Short mmCIF file of C-alpha atoms in Angstrom, two decimals:
data_model
loop_
_atom_site.label_atom_id
_atom_site.label_comp_id
_atom_site.label_asym_id
_atom_site.label_seq_id
_atom_site.Cartn_x
_atom_site.Cartn_y
_atom_site.Cartn_z
CA MET S 17 -0.04 0.37 -0.01
CA TYR S 18 1.53 3.05 -0.72
CA THR S 19 1.72 6.02 1.92
CA LYS S 20 2.82 9.48 1.76
CA GLY S 21 4.94 8.64 4.93
CA ARG S 22 6.77 5.70 3.11
CA TRP S 23 7.26 7.59 0.00
CA ILE S 24 9.00 10.49 2.47
CA LEU S 25 11.39 7.67 3.86
CA SER S 26 12.11 6.06 0.38
CA ALA S 27 13.36 9.55 -0.83
CA CYS S 28 15.06 10.31 2.07
CA ALA S 29 17.01 7.12 1.74
CA LEU S 30 17.99 7.54 -1.79
CA LEU S 31 18.95 11.14 -1.30
CA SER S 32 21.38 9.53 1.40
CA THR S 33 22.60 6.76 -0.82
CA GLU S 34 23.27 9.14 -3.45
CA HIS S 35 25.30 11.42 -1.22
CA ALA S 36 27.16 8.52 0.08
CA LEU S 37 28.16 7.48 -3.55
CA ALA S 38 29.60 10.86 -3.86
CA THR S 39 31.22 11.85 -1.05
CA GLY S 40 32.68 8.72 0.69
CA MET S 41 32.53 8.10 4.44
CA ASP S 42 30.93 10.10 6.98
CA CYS S 43 32.26 8.69 10.37
CA THR S 44 29.75 10.51 12.74
CA LYS S 45 26.84 8.57 10.88
CA ALA S 46 28.68 5.11 10.71
CA VAL S 47 26.29 2.78 11.68
CA SER S 48 26.99 -0.70 10.04
CA THR S 49 30.01 -2.79 11.12
CA VAL S 50 31.83 -2.27 7.78
CA GLU S 51 31.00 1.28 8.24
CA LYS S 52 32.70 1.50 11.61
CA SER S 53 35.60 -0.90 10.66
CA ILE S 54 36.74 1.87 8.02
CA CYS S 55 36.07 4.70 10.34
CA ALA S 56 38.69 2.87 12.93
CA ASN S 57 41.57 2.62 10.63
CA THR S 58 43.56 5.35 9.37
CA ALA S 59 44.61 3.52 5.97
CA LEU S 60 40.87 2.52 5.52
CA TYR S 61 39.37 5.88 5.82
CA ALA S 62 41.92 7.55 3.80
CA LEU S 63 41.49 5.13 0.86
CA ASP S 64 37.78 5.86 1.22
CA SER S 65 38.12 9.72 0.97
CA GLN S 66 40.69 8.90 -2.35
CA MET S 67 38.03 7.13 -3.08
CA GLY S 68 35.12 9.51 -2.77
CA ALA S 69 37.32 12.01 -4.73
CA ALA S 70 38.03 9.78 -7.54
CA TYR S 71 34.63 9.06 -8.12
CA ARG S 72 33.54 12.97 -8.07
CA ALA S 73 35.98 13.65 -10.30
CA LEU S 74 34.62 10.91 -12.67
CA VAL S 75 31.25 12.22 -12.44
CA LYS S 76 32.19 15.59 -13.08
CA ALA S 77 33.94 14.27 -16.28
CA SER S 78 31.47 11.95 -17.32
CA SER S 79 28.16 14.04 -17.69
CA GLU S 80 26.40 11.61 -20.45
CA GLN S 81 27.10 8.41 -18.26
CA GLN S 82 25.90 9.34 -14.69
CA VAL S 83 23.12 6.79 -14.70
CA GLU S 84 25.66 4.24 -15.42
CA LEU S 85 28.11 5.33 -12.82
CA ARG S 86 25.50 5.10 -9.89
CA THR S 87 24.87 1.72 -11.02
CA ALA S 88 28.49 0.48 -10.86
CA GLN S 89 29.10 2.24 -7.77
CA ARG S 90 26.20 0.83 -6.10
CA ALA S 91 27.06 -2.72 -6.88
CA TRP S 92 30.88 -1.96 -5.59
CA LEU S 93 29.43 -0.50 -2.43
CA LYS S 94 27.52 -4.12 -2.18
CA SER S 95 30.91 -5.94 -2.82
CA ARG S 96 32.74 -4.01 -0.25
CA ASP S 97 30.11 -4.66 2.52
CA ARG S 98 30.85 -7.98 1.84
CA CYS S 99 34.29 -7.94 3.30
CA VAL S 100 32.61 -6.61 6.90
CA GLU S 101 35.48 -6.13 9.05
CA ASP S 102 38.10 -7.94 7.13
CA VAL S 103 40.52 -4.98 6.91
CA ALA S 104 42.58 -6.93 4.20
CA CYS S 105 39.50 -7.56 1.86
CA LEU S 106 38.40 -3.82 2.35
CA ASP S 107 41.80 -2.48 1.80
CA GLN S 108 41.93 -4.77 -1.73
CA ARG S 109 38.29 -3.74 -2.67
CA TYR S 110 39.34 0.03 -2.34
CA ARG S 111 42.60 -0.49 -4.39
CA GLU S 112 41.03 -2.02 -7.06
CA ARG S 113 37.98 0.40 -7.14
CA LEU S 114 40.39 3.20 -7.08
CA GLN S 115 42.33 1.74 -9.92
CA GLU S 116 39.26 1.52 -12.29
CA LEU S 117 38.09 5.09 -11.54
CA LYS S 118 41.50 6.46 -12.34
CA ALA S 119 41.68 4.65 -15.43
CA GLN S 120 37.98 5.81 -16.35
CA TRP S 121 38.69 9.29 -15.22
CA SER S 122 41.87 9.45 -17.50
CA ASP S 123 39.74 8.05 -20.56
CA ALA S 124 37.27 10.69 -19.97
CA VAL S 125 39.14 13.62 -20.08
CA ALA S 126 42.07 12.96 -22.13
CA TYR S 127 42.96 15.02 -25.16
CA ARG S 128 41.81 13.97 -28.49
CA PRO S 129 44.29 14.53 -31.27
CA ASP S 130 42.65 16.54 -33.94
CA ASP S 131 43.34 17.28 -37.44
CA VAL S 132 46.20 19.98 -37.04
CA ASP S 133 48.08 17.07 -34.81
CA ARG S 134 47.46 14.71 -37.38
CA LEU S 135 48.69 17.03 -40.65
CA ALA S 136 51.54 17.86 -37.90
CA SER S 137 52.66 14.07 -37.72
CA GLU S 138 52.35 14.20 -41.58
CA ASP S 139 54.72 17.06 -42.19
CA LEU S 140 57.52 15.63 -39.61
CA ARG S 141 56.94 11.97 -41.67
CA GLN S 142 57.36 14.04 -44.92
CA ALA S 143 60.06 16.11 -43.51
CA ILE S 144 61.92 12.58 -42.18
CA GLU S 145 61.70 10.97 -45.25
CA LYS S 146 63.64 13.78 -47.17
CA SER S 147 66.50 14.06 -45.01
CA ASP S 148 69.80 12.32 -44.31
CA PRO S 149 69.48 8.44 -44.25
CA GLU S 150 71.75 8.40 -41.17
CA PHE S 151 70.32 10.98 -38.98
CA PRO S 152 67.03 11.96 -40.40
CA LEU S 153 65.00 12.29 -36.90
CA GLU S 154 67.87 14.40 -35.35
CA ARG S 155 68.16 16.50 -38.29
CA VAL S 156 64.37 17.55 -38.47
CA LEU S 157 63.74 17.52 -34.93
CA ASP S 158 66.51 20.06 -34.36
CA SER S 159 65.19 22.14 -37.45
CA LEU S 160 61.91 22.53 -35.65
CA ALA S 161 63.31 22.70 -32.25
CA VAL S 162 62.13 25.93 -30.06
CA LYS S 163 65.13 27.88 -29.00
CA ALA S 164 63.74 31.72 -28.91
CA GLY S 165 61.54 32.99 -26.12
CA THR S 166 62.80 30.59 -23.77
CA THR S 167 64.58 31.22 -20.35
CA ASN S 168 66.09 28.16 -18.46
CA PHE S 169 67.59 28.17 -14.82
CA ALA S 170 67.75 25.44 -11.56
CA SER S 171 66.95 24.97 -8.16
CA GLU S 172 69.31 25.65 -5.27
CA GLY S 173 69.64 23.69 -1.85
CA ALA S 174 70.43 19.91 -1.33
CA ASP S 175 68.48 17.36 -3.36
CA ASP S 176 66.00 16.86 -0.62
CA GLU S 177 65.45 20.57 -0.03
CA SER S 178 65.65 21.81 -3.34
CA HIS S 179 63.75 25.01 -4.04
CA LEU S 180 63.30 28.35 -6.39
CA PRO S 181 66.57 30.57 -5.99
CA LYS S 182 66.08 32.97 -3.83
CA THR S 183 66.23 35.98 -6.26
CA ALA S 184 65.16 36.19 -10.22
CA PRO S 185 67.16 34.50 -12.50
CA ALA S 186 68.12 36.39 -15.27
CA GLY S 187 65.66 36.44 -18.34
CA VAL S 188 62.73 36.00 -15.82
CA THR S 189 60.33 39.09 -15.94
CA LYS S 190 59.29 40.54 -12.30
CA ASP S 191 55.53 39.26 -12.98
CA GLU S 192 56.51 36.08 -13.91
CA TRP S 193 58.82 35.68 -10.87
CA LYS S 194 55.93 36.88 -8.79
CA ALA S 195 53.66 34.27 -10.02
CA LEU S 196 56.51 31.68 -9.60
CA THR S 197 56.92 32.50 -5.70
CA ALA S 198 53.47 32.25 -5.64
CA SER S 199 52.85 29.01 -6.95
CA LYS S 200 53.32 25.67 -5.38
CA ILE S 201 56.09 23.86 -7.40
CA ASN S 202 58.88 23.42 -5.18
CA GLY S 203 59.66 19.44 -4.96
CA GLU S 204 60.11 17.25 -1.85
CA TYR S 205 62.77 15.74 -3.73
CA GLY S 206 65.47 15.52 -6.29
CA ASN S 207 67.37 18.61 -8.22
CA ARG S 208 65.21 20.65 -10.48
CA SER S 209 65.83 22.78 -13.60
CA TYR S 210 63.06 25.02 -15.00
CA THR S 211 62.00 26.37 -18.44
CA LEU S 212 59.93 29.37 -19.07
CA MET S 213 58.41 29.13 -22.66
CA ASP S 214 54.70 29.89 -24.13
CA LEU S 215 53.31 26.30 -24.40
CA ASP S 216 50.07 27.25 -25.65
CA GLY S 217 50.45 30.54 -28.12
CA ASP S 218 48.51 32.52 -25.20
CA GLY S 219 51.50 35.18 -25.09
CA LEU S 220 52.31 34.24 -21.79
CA ARG S 221 55.22 31.91 -20.91
CA ASP S 222 53.92 28.59 -18.95
CA LEU S 223 56.34 26.77 -16.97
CA VAL S 224 58.45 23.21 -17.82
CA VAL S 225 59.68 21.36 -14.40
CA ASP S 226 62.53 18.55 -14.83
CA THR S 227 62.88 16.80 -11.59
CA TYR S 228 66.03 14.55 -11.63
CA THR S 229 65.30 11.74 -9.14
CA GLY S 230 67.71 9.16 -9.78
CA GLY S 231 67.44 5.41 -8.49
CA THR S 232 68.16 2.37 -10.62
CA GLY S 233 67.11 4.08 -13.59
CA LEU S 234 68.62 7.56 -12.98
CA PHE S 235 64.94 8.96 -13.49
CA GLU S 236 63.81 12.37 -14.50
CA TYR S 237 60.15 13.40 -14.12
CA ILE S 238 58.57 16.36 -16.61
CA GLU S 239 55.58 18.29 -15.47
CA THR S 240 54.17 21.48 -17.20
CA PHE S 241 52.49 24.44 -15.27
CA ARG S 242 50.18 26.65 -17.22
CA ARG S 243 50.41 30.61 -16.51
CA SER S 244 46.70 31.36 -15.54
CA GLY S 245 46.11 34.88 -13.93
CA ASP S 246 48.73 35.34 -11.12
CA VAL S 247 50.14 31.77 -10.73
CA PHE S 248 51.56 28.42 -12.54
CA VAL S 249 48.71 25.79 -12.26
CA LYS S 250 49.88 22.26 -12.75
CA ARG S 251 48.88 20.42 -15.78
CA VAL S 252 46.82 18.22 -14.36
CA ALA S 253 45.86 16.62 -11.16
CA GLY S 254 44.67 12.74 -11.01
CA PRO S 255 41.21 12.12 -9.12
CA GLY S 256 42.02 11.90 -5.53
CA SER S 257 45.59 13.17 -5.40
CA GLU S 258 44.53 16.05 -2.90
CA THR S 259 43.88 13.48 -0.31
CA SER S 260 46.96 10.99 -1.37
CA SER S 261 50.58 11.65 -0.34
CA GLU S 262 51.75 8.99 -3.07
CA THR S 263 53.21 10.26 -6.29
CA ASP S 264 50.54 10.61 -9.38
CA SER S 265 51.31 9.48 -12.51
CA GLU S 266 48.76 11.42 -14.09
CA SER S 267 50.72 14.75 -12.52
CA PHE S 268 53.91 14.48 -14.79
CA LEU S 269 53.86 14.52 -18.81
CA PHE S 270 56.42 11.97 -19.40
CA SER S 271 59.78 10.75 -17.80
CA LEU S 272 63.28 9.59 -19.02
CA ASN S 273 65.01 6.56 -17.93
CA GLY S 274 68.66 7.64 -18.01
CA ARG S 275 70.07 4.00 -17.72
CA GLY S 276 67.51 1.56 -18.93
CA ALA S 277 66.09 2.95 -21.83
CA ASN S 278 67.69 5.36 -24.67
CA GLN S 279 64.86 8.35 -24.04
CA THR S 280 65.32 11.94 -25.13
CA VAL S 281 62.73 15.03 -25.51
CA THR S 282 62.71 17.73 -28.10
CA TRP S 283 60.31 20.99 -27.79
CA VAL S 284 59.03 21.48 -31.45
CA LYS S 285 56.62 23.78 -33.12
CA VAL S 286 54.97 22.35 -36.05
CA ARG S 287 51.87 24.16 -37.51
CA GLY S 288 51.95 26.79 -34.89
CA ARG S 289 51.50 24.55 -32.10
CA ILE S 290 54.33 23.18 -29.41
CA TYR S 291 54.60 19.37 -29.08
CA ALA S 292 56.92 17.69 -26.70
CA ALA S 293 58.26 15.31 -29.14
CA TYR S 294 59.16 12.24 -26.85
CA GLN S 295 61.72 10.07 -28.40
CA ASN S 296 61.64 6.34 -26.98
CA SER S 297 64.24 4.17 -29.66
CA TYR S 298 65.40 0.56 -29.58
CA TYR S 299 67.48 -1.29 -32.31
CA GLY S 300 66.65 -0.71 -35.72
CA VAL S 301 63.40 1.98 -34.48
CA ASP S 302 62.97 5.61 -33.25
CA HIS S 303 59.55 6.14 -31.88
CA VAL S 304 58.62 9.80 -31.47
CA TYR S 305 55.49 10.77 -29.60
CA LEU S 306 53.89 14.28 -30.09
CA LEU S 307 52.68 15.04 -26.71
CA ASN S 308 50.19 17.96 -25.84
CA PRO S 309 52.34 19.56 -23.32
CA LEU S 310 49.56 21.07 -21.09
CA LYS S 311 47.19 18.30 -21.55
CA LEU S 312 46.46 14.53 -20.36
CA ASN S 313 47.58 12.87 -22.95
CA SER S 314 46.35 9.02 -24.42
CA ASP S 315 46.42 8.20 -28.03
CA VAL S 316 48.93 10.55 -29.50
CA PRO S 317 50.53 10.79 -32.92
CA THR S 318 53.15 8.75 -33.54
CA ILE S 319 56.26 8.81 -36.09
CA SER S 320 58.24 5.52 -36.27
CA VAL S 321 61.51 5.91 -38.44
CA ASN S 322 62.85 2.57 -39.32
CA TYR S 323 66.74 1.42 -39.84
CA ARG S 324 68.91 -1.44 -41.51
CA TYR S 325 72.76 -1.98 -40.08
CA GLU S 326 75.45 -2.95 -41.57
CA LEU S 327 77.63 -4.92 -39.18
CA SER S 328 80.84 -5.56 -39.05
CA VAL S 329 83.95 -6.41 -35.74
CA PRO S 330 86.68 -4.16 -36.21
CA LYS S 331 90.03 -5.73 -36.65
CA THR S 332 91.98 -3.25 -34.42
CA GLN S 333 89.75 -3.35 -30.75
CA LYS S 334 90.66 -0.83 -28.03
CA ASP S 335 89.60 -1.43 -24.16
CA GLU S 336 87.80 1.37 -22.91
CA GLU S 337 88.76 0.76 -19.65
CA THR S 338 92.60 0.43 -19.91
CA GLY S 339 93.03 2.09 -23.06
CA VAL S 340 95.33 -1.09 -24.54
CA VAL S 341 94.81 -1.46 -28.25
CA THR S 342 94.60 -4.94 -29.56
CA THR S 343 94.61 -6.61 -33.18
CA LEU S 344 92.53 -9.42 -33.68
CA ASP S 345 94.31 -12.78 -35.41
CA ALA S 346 92.78 -13.41 -38.89
CA ALA S 347 90.62 -16.30 -37.72
CA LEU S 348 88.91 -14.99 -34.63
CA HIS S 349 88.35 -11.57 -36.85
CA THR S 350 86.61 -13.92 -39.65
CA ALA S 351 84.45 -16.25 -37.20
CA LEU S 352 83.30 -12.81 -35.17
CA ASN S 353 81.95 -11.34 -38.51
CA GLN S 354 80.51 -14.65 -39.95
CA ALA S 355 78.61 -14.77 -36.79
CA LEU S 356 77.38 -11.30 -37.26
CA SER S 357 75.92 -12.14 -40.43
CA GLU S 358 73.38 -14.39 -38.53
CA VAL S 359 71.94 -11.70 -36.49
CA SER S 360 68.80 -9.46 -37.67
CA LYS S 361 69.99 -6.01 -39.39
CA THR S 362 66.51 -4.47 -38.89
CA GLU S 363 65.00 -5.52 -35.12
CA ALA S 364 66.23 -7.05 -31.71
CA LYS S 365 65.40 -10.53 -31.57
CA ASP S 366 66.55 -11.17 -27.52
CA VAL S 367 67.36 -14.31 -27.11
CA GLY S 368 65.31 -16.12 -29.69
CA ASP S 369 63.04 -19.16 -29.37
CA GLN S 370 65.63 -21.13 -27.90
CA SER S 371 63.94 -24.36 -29.43
CA ARG S 372 67.17 -25.63 -30.27
CA PRO S 373 71.03 -25.66 -28.66
CA LEU S 374 73.41 -23.10 -30.68
CA CYS S 375 76.38 -25.56 -29.65
CA PRO S 376 76.14 -29.43 -29.67
CA ILE S 377 75.35 -30.28 -25.99
CA PRO S 378 77.74 -33.07 -24.47
CA PRO S 379 76.50 -36.01 -22.32
CA THR S 380 77.74 -34.72 -19.33
CA GLY S 381 78.63 -30.78 -18.25
CA GLU S 382 76.24 -27.93 -17.99
CA GLY S 383 72.55 -28.16 -18.56
CA ASP S 384 70.77 -27.91 -21.95
CA GLY S 385 70.01 -24.17 -20.83
CA ALA S 386 73.52 -23.11 -21.10
CA TYR S 387 74.01 -24.05 -24.57
CA SER S 388 70.43 -22.46 -26.00
CA SER S 389 71.56 -18.82 -25.49
CA TYR S 390 74.18 -16.86 -24.01
CA GLY S 391 72.39 -16.27 -20.62
CA THR S 392 70.09 -13.61 -18.78
CA GLY S 393 70.11 -10.41 -19.88
CA HIS S 394 70.25 -6.97 -17.57
CA TYR S 395 67.53 -4.19 -17.65
CA THR S 396 70.66 -1.70 -18.86
CA PHE S 397 71.28 -3.09 -22.48
CA GLU S 398 69.14 -4.64 -25.07
CA ILE S 399 69.72 -8.27 -26.34
CA VAL S 400 69.85 -7.98 -30.11
CA GLY S 401 70.22 -12.02 -30.62
CA ASP S 402 72.25 -14.70 -29.51
CA MET S 403 74.04 -17.08 -32.18
CA PRO S 404 76.81 -19.57 -32.37
CA ILE S 405 80.28 -18.65 -33.23
CA THR S 406 82.74 -21.42 -34.96
CA LEU S 407 86.61 -20.87 -34.25
CA GLY S 408 89.12 -23.42 -34.98
CA GLY S 409 86.33 -26.22 -35.21
CA ASP S 410 85.15 -25.44 -31.71
CA CYS S 411 81.68 -23.83 -31.14
CA TYR S 412 81.42 -20.76 -29.08
CA ILE S 413 78.02 -18.76 -27.53
CA GLY S 414 77.60 -15.51 -28.90
CA ARG S 415 75.40 -12.68 -28.39
CA LEU S 416 75.03 -9.04 -29.69
CA MET S 417 74.11 -6.33 -27.46
CA ASP S 418 73.43 -2.81 -27.48
CA TRP S 419 72.25 0.24 -25.88
CA PHE S 420 68.55 0.73 -27.19
CA GLY S 421 69.79 1.78 -30.39
CA GLY S 422 72.31 4.39 -29.13
CA TYR S 423 74.04 6.06 -32.39
CA ASN S 424 76.42 8.69 -32.59
CA ALA S 425 78.27 10.38 -36.02
CA LYS S 426 81.52 9.10 -34.65
CA ASP S 427 80.95 5.58 -33.27
CA GLY S 428 77.75 4.47 -34.85
CA LEU S 429 75.91 2.07 -33.01
CA TYR S 430 76.66 1.36 -29.33
CA ALA S 431 77.05 -2.31 -29.57
CA GLN S 432 79.36 -5.24 -28.57
CA LEU S 433 79.56 -8.70 -29.10
CA LEU S 434 80.16 -11.00 -26.38
CA MET S 435 81.44 -14.68 -26.79
CA ARG S 436 82.16 -17.27 -24.20
CA LYS S 437 82.67 -21.06 -24.18
CA PRO S 438 79.75 -23.23 -24.20
CA GLU S 439 80.40 -25.15 -20.70
CA SER S 440 80.71 -22.20 -18.89
CA VAL S 441 78.42 -19.63 -18.19
CA ASP S 442 80.62 -17.53 -16.52
CA GLY S 443 83.56 -15.38 -18.24
CA GLY S 444 83.61 -14.46 -21.71
CA ARG S 445 84.71 -11.54 -23.79
CA GLY S 446 83.53 -8.43 -25.55
CA TYR S 447 84.05 -7.40 -28.70
CA GLN S 448 83.01 -3.81 -30.00
CA VAL S 449 80.77 -3.61 -33.25
CA ASN S 450 80.84 -1.04 -35.96
CA GLY S 451 77.39 -0.46 -36.91
CA ARG S 452 76.38 1.92 -39.32
CA ARG S 453 72.26 2.59 -40.15
CA SER S 454 70.31 3.77 -42.93
CA MET S 455 66.87 4.72 -42.75
CA THR S 456 64.26 2.03 -44.53
CA GLY S 457 61.18 3.59 -44.10
CA VAL S 458 59.10 6.16 -42.05
CA THR S 459 55.35 5.65 -40.70
CA THR S 460 52.79 7.43 -38.56
CA SER S 461 49.91 6.37 -36.28
CA VAL S 462 47.75 7.27 -33.51
CA GLY S 463 48.46 5.29 -30.47
CA LYS S 464 49.35 4.81 -27.06
CA VAL S 465 52.74 5.88 -25.88
CA GLU S 466 54.78 2.62 -25.00
CA GLY S 467 58.33 1.92 -23.53
CA ASP S 468 58.46 5.34 -21.27
CA ASN S 469 58.82 3.18 -18.23
CA GLY S 470 56.66 5.21 -15.95
CA MET S 471 54.75 7.73 -18.18
#
């Protein structure tokens, strides 16, 4: 039977549920066991606050999917409540939901490349195709690099206490310095370098902040801040970041790995727009991603430049540590160059399929694995391929390794050919390899940024 009182109670319950969906836990009104468990645990309460902020951000960014979002959030609340007072279960439910909400938010607010961006990508492709076949990308990016109208300066203080200089650096206007000092841009760790440049063409210079944090990967994190009125405002903050002490991957534009990758960036101007041309390279290919510097990027215009190498082992070898120069005997020199002929000249194959041994396996000795590949690799280099090396009737295990396509005019490809006896996985020798490249093709696409180790 319908009654006015029952209708009012139902409406109030609905409003209460809608409020809870968007705001998270109000511990002054906690009634159920699960609510009391969350309020009694500082970590769970913090996760609940982050989840509430993430949900609000997603609702704001997805105006056309309100019903679907509310339905999904109610379903999650039911799943959460089944944990009752199991803290580990609740922690897992919250972390999974946070990850889902942040992924949905990123997709909702991400910048979508337009026709100008695609034309810029095509302009680069055509220019690269007409450029020097050995250094096509470097030549083109250098010609488009933003060199005028920028000011660079560094932070002061120790790594864990770095801050803006105490006085305005040369090239920084009084107005810009006032905005800088009024903005929250001091880091908690790492040396910082700053660049003022107009990233959006509004006539006001924006801010690029490069923070070196080191670590095993010698990482740098690049953030951008838009000039807005009297302050500089961070490009984007991930949902829930205001309630979280963790570093949000959405807050930085990209990262550079100085040890486990070959990455760099060039700020270029194409068709009147500024892009961070983020380059990630491997043996045989350079990938360049055109990032919008003041937006959250998802699918981006990508240019891929492919190469083919001419590989050889120089007869004269120089030890980089001692400086000692040696000359390879004819038999060894021939064997090493013959082995290189078995390696791909266009792409890294890693250790291969290892379905067959590279050298004959004797009845006793090391296990089969010692004969199927040179051994495990390391994050600091790229395995181009393993191969057998035949010398004086004996079979050795060889490996061509490089530093992710690292290349310069003097030395060519940074690569080394390793050689060891098959019965011993330790020891072995390394030989310098001369690799000269030539461009074989350039393609464009739109897709995710890959291999950025943290972007």
